[in-house]
PDB file of C-alpha atoms in Angstrom:
ATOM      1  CA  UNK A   1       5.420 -19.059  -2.530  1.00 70.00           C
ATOM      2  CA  UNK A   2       2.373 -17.906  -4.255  1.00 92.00           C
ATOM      3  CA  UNK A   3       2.529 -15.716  -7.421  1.00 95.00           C
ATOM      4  CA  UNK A   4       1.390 -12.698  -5.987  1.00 97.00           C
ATOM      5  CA  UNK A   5       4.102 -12.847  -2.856  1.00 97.00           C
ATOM      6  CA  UNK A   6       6.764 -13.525  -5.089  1.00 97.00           C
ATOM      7  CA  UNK A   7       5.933 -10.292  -7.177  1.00 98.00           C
ATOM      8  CA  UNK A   8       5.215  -8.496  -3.888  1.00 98.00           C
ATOM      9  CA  UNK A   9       9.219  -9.397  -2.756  1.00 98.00           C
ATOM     10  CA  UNK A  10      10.425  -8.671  -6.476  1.00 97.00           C
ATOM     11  CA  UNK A  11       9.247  -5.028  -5.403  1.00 97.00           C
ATOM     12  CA  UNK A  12      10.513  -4.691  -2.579  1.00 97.00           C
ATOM     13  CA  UNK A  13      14.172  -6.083  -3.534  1.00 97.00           C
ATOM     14  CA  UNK A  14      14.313  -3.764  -6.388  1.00 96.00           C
ATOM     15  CA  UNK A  15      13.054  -0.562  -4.047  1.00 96.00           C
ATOM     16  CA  UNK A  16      15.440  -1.666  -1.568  1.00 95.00           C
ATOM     17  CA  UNK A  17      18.392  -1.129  -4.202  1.00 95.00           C
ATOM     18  CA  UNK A  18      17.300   2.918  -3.997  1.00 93.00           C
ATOM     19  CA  UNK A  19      18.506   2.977  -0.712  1.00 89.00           C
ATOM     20  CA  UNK A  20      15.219   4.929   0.143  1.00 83.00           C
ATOM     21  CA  UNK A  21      16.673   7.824  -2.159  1.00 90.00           C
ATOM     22  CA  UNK A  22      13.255  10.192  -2.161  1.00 89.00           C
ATOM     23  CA  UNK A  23      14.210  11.346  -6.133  1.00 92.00           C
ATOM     24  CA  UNK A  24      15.692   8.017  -7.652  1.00 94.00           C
ATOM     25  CA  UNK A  25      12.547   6.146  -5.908  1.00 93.00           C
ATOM     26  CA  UNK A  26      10.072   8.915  -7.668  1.00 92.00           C
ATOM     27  CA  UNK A  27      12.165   8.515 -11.128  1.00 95.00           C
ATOM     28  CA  UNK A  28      11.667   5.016 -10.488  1.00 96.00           C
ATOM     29  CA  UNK A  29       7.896   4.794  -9.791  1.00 95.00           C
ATOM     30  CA  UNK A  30       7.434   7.286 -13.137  1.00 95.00           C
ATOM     31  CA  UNK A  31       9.897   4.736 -15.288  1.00 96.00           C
ATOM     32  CA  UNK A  32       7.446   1.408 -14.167  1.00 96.00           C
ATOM     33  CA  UNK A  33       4.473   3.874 -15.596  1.00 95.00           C
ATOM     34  CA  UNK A  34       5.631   3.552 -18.811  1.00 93.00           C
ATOM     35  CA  UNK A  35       5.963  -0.013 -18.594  1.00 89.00           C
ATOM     36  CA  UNK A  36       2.556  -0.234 -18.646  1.00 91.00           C
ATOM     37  CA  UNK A  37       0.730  -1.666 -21.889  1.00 83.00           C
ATOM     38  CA  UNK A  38      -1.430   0.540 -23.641  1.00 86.00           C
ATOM     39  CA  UNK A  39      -4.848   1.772 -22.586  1.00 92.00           C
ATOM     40  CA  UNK A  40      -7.794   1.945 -25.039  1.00 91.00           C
ATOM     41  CA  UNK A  41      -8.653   5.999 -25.193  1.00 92.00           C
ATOM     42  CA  UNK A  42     -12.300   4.488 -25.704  1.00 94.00           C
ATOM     43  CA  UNK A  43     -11.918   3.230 -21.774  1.00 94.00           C
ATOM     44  CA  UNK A  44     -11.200   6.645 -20.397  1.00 94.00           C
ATOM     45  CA  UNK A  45     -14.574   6.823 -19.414  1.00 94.00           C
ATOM     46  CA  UNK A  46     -16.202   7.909 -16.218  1.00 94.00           C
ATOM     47  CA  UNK A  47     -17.519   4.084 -15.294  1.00 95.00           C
ATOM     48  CA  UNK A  48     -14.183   3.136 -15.283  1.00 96.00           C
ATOM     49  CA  UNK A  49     -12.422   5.701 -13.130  1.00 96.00           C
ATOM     50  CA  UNK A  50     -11.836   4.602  -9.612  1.00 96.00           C
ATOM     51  CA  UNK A  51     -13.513   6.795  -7.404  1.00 93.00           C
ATOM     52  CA  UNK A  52     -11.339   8.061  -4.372  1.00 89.00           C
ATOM     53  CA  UNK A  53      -8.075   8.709  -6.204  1.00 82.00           C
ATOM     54  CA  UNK A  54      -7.352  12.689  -6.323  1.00 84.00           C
ATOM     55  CA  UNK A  55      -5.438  11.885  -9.719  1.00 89.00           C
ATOM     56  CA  UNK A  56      -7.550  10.642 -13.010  1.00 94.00           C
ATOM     57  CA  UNK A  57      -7.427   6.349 -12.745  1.00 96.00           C
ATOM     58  CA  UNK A  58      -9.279   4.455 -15.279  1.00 97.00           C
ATOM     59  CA  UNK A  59      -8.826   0.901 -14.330  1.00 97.00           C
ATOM     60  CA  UNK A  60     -10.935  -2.163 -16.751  1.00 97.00           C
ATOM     61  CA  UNK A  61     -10.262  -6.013 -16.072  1.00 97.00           C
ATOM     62  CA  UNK A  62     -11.415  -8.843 -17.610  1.00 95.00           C
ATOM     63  CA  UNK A  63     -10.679 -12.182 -17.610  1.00 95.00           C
ATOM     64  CA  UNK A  64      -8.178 -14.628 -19.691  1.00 91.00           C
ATOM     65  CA  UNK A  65      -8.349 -18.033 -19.675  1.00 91.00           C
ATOM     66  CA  UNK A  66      -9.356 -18.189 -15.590  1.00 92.00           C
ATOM     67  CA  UNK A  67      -7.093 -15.486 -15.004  1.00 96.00           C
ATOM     68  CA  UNK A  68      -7.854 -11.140 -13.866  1.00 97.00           C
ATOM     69  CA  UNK A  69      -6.375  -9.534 -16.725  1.00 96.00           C
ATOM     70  CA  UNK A  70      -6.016  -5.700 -15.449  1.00 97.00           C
ATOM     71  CA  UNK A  71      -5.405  -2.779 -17.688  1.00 96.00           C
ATOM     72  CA  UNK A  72      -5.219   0.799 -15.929  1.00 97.00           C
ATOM     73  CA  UNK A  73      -3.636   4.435 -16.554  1.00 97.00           C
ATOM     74  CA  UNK A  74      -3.598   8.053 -14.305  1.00 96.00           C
ATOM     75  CA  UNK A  75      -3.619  11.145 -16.240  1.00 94.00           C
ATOM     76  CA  UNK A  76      -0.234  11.915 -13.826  1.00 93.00           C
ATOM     77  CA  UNK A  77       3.006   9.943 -13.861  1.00 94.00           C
ATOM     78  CA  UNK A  78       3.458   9.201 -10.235  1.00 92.00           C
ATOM     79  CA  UNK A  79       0.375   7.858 -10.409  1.00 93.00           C
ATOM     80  CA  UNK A  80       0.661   5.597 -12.844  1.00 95.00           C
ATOM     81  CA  UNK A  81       3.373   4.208 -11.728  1.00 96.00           C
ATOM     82  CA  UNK A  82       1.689   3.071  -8.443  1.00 95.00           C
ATOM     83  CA  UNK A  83      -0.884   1.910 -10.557  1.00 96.00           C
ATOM     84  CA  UNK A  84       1.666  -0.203 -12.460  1.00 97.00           C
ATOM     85  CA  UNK A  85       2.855  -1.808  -9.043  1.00 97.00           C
ATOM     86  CA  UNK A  86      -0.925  -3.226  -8.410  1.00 97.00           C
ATOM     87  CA  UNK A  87      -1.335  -4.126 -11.771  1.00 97.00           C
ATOM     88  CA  UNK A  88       2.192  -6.253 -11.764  1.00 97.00           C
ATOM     89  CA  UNK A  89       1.323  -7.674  -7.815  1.00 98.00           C
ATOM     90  CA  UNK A  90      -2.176  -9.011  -8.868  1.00 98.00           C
ATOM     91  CA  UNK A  91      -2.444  -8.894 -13.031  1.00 97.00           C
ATOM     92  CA  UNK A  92      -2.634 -12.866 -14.436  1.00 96.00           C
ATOM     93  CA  UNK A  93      -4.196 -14.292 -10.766  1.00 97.00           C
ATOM     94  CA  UNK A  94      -7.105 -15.526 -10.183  1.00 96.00           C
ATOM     95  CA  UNK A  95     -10.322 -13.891  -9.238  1.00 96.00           C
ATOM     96  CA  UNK A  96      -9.792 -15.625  -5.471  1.00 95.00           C
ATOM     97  CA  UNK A  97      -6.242 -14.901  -5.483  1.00 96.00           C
ATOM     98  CA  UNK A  98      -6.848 -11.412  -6.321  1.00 97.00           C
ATOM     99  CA  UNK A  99      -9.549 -11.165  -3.579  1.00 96.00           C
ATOM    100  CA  UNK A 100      -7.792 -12.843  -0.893  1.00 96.00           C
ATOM    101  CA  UNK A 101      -4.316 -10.931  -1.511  1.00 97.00           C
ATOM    102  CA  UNK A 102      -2.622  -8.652   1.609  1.00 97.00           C
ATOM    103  CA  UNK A 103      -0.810  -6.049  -0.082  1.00 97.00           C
ATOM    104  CA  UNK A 104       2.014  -5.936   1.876  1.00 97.00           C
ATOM    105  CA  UNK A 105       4.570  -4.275  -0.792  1.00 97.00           C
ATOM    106  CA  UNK A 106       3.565  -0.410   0.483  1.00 95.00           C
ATOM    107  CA  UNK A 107       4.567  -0.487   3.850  1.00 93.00           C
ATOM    108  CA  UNK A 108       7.663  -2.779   3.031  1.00 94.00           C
ATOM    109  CA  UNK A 109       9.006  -0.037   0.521  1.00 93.00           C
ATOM    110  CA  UNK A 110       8.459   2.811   2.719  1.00 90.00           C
ATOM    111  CA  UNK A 111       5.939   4.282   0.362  1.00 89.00           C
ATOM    112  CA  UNK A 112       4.127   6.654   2.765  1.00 85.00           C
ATOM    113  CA  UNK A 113       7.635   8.480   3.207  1.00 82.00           C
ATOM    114  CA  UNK A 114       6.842   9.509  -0.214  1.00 79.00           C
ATOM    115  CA  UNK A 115       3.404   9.756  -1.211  1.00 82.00           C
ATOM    116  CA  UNK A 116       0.960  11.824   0.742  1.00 79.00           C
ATOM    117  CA  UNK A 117      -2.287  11.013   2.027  1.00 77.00           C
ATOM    118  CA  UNK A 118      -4.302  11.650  -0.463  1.00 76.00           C
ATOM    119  CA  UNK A 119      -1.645   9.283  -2.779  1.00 80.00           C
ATOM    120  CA  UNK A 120      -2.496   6.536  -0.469  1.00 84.00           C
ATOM    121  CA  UNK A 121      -5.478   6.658   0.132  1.00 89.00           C
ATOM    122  CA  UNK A 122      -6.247   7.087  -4.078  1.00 90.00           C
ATOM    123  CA  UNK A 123      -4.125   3.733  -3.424  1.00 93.00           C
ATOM    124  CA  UNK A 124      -6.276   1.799  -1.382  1.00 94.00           C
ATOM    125  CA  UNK A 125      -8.837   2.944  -3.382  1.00 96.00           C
ATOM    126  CA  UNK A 126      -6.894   1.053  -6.287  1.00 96.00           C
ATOM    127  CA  UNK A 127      -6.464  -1.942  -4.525  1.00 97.00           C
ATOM    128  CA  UNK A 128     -10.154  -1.883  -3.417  1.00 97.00           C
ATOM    129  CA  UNK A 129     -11.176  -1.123  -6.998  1.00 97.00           C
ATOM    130  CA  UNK A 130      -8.893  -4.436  -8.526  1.00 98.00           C
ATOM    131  CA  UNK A 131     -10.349  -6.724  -5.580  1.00 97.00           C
ATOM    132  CA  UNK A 132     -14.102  -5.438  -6.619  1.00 96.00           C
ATOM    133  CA  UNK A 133     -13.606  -5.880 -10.060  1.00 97.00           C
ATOM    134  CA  UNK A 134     -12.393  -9.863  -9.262  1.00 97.00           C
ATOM    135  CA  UNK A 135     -15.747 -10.365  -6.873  1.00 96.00           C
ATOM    136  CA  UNK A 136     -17.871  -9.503  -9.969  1.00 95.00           C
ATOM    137  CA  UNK A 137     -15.464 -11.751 -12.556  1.00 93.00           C
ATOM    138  CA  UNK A 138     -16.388 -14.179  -9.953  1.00 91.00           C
ATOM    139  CA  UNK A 139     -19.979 -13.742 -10.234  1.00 86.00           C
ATOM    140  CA  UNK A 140     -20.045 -13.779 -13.705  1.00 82.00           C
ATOM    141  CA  UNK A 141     -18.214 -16.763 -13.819  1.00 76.00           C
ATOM    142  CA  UNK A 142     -21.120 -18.528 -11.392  1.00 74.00           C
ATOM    143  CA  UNK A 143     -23.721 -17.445 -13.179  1.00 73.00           C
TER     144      UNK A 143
END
């Protein structure tokens, strides 16, 4: 099973534990937010906010080794925590990988039952965002 899969199923095992409880799955989502490693304040910038979210993303990547290294933060804690589950699914793959990956993890977990529309589609727009910024790592890489 490929990495990305494997973290994708890690997901939804430990959503399925909440027993789709609406307030222990939100507590949950805001607790995996502040799991996520620090973001430079000098990268809250306007280039690096992903257009289409209705809450403040600012998303950088860059690469390690031959690997998408992906750092990201939302100026709300929901948010961020989503932003934490895309950055744990695809973080450490490769440009292709990252490019080529079907986010499955969403609909597995329920997450529409609790996040809007404008939540998911800010999310798409996240995952759209992370799978541009691996085309252009690519095409550095090339060139």
């Amino acid at each position: 099973m490929d990495l990305i899969k494997q973290r994708q199923e890690e997901i939804i095992e430990e959503f399925s534990m909440l027993d789709g409880d609406m307030e222990m799955t939100l507590d949950y989502i805001m607790e995996l937010g502040d799991e996520l490693g620090a973001f430079a304040e000098e990268d809250r910038i306007e280039d690096h906010i992903v257009k289409g979210c209705q809450s403040k993303v600012w998303m950088t990547a860059g690469m390690d080794n031959d690997r998408v290294q992906f750092k990201a933060d939302s100026n709300t804690a929901i948010t961020k925590g989503l932003v934490s589950l895309l950055v744990r699914v695809l973080n450490q793959s490769t440009p292709q990988d990252v490019m080529n990956a079907e986010i499955y993890f969403p609909k597995q977990i329920g997450m529409d039952r609790f996040i809007g529309t404008q939540r998911s589609n800010g999310f798409a727009a996240m995952i759209k965002q992370m799978k541009m910024y691996a085309l252009a790592l690519t095409a550095k890489q090339e060139s």
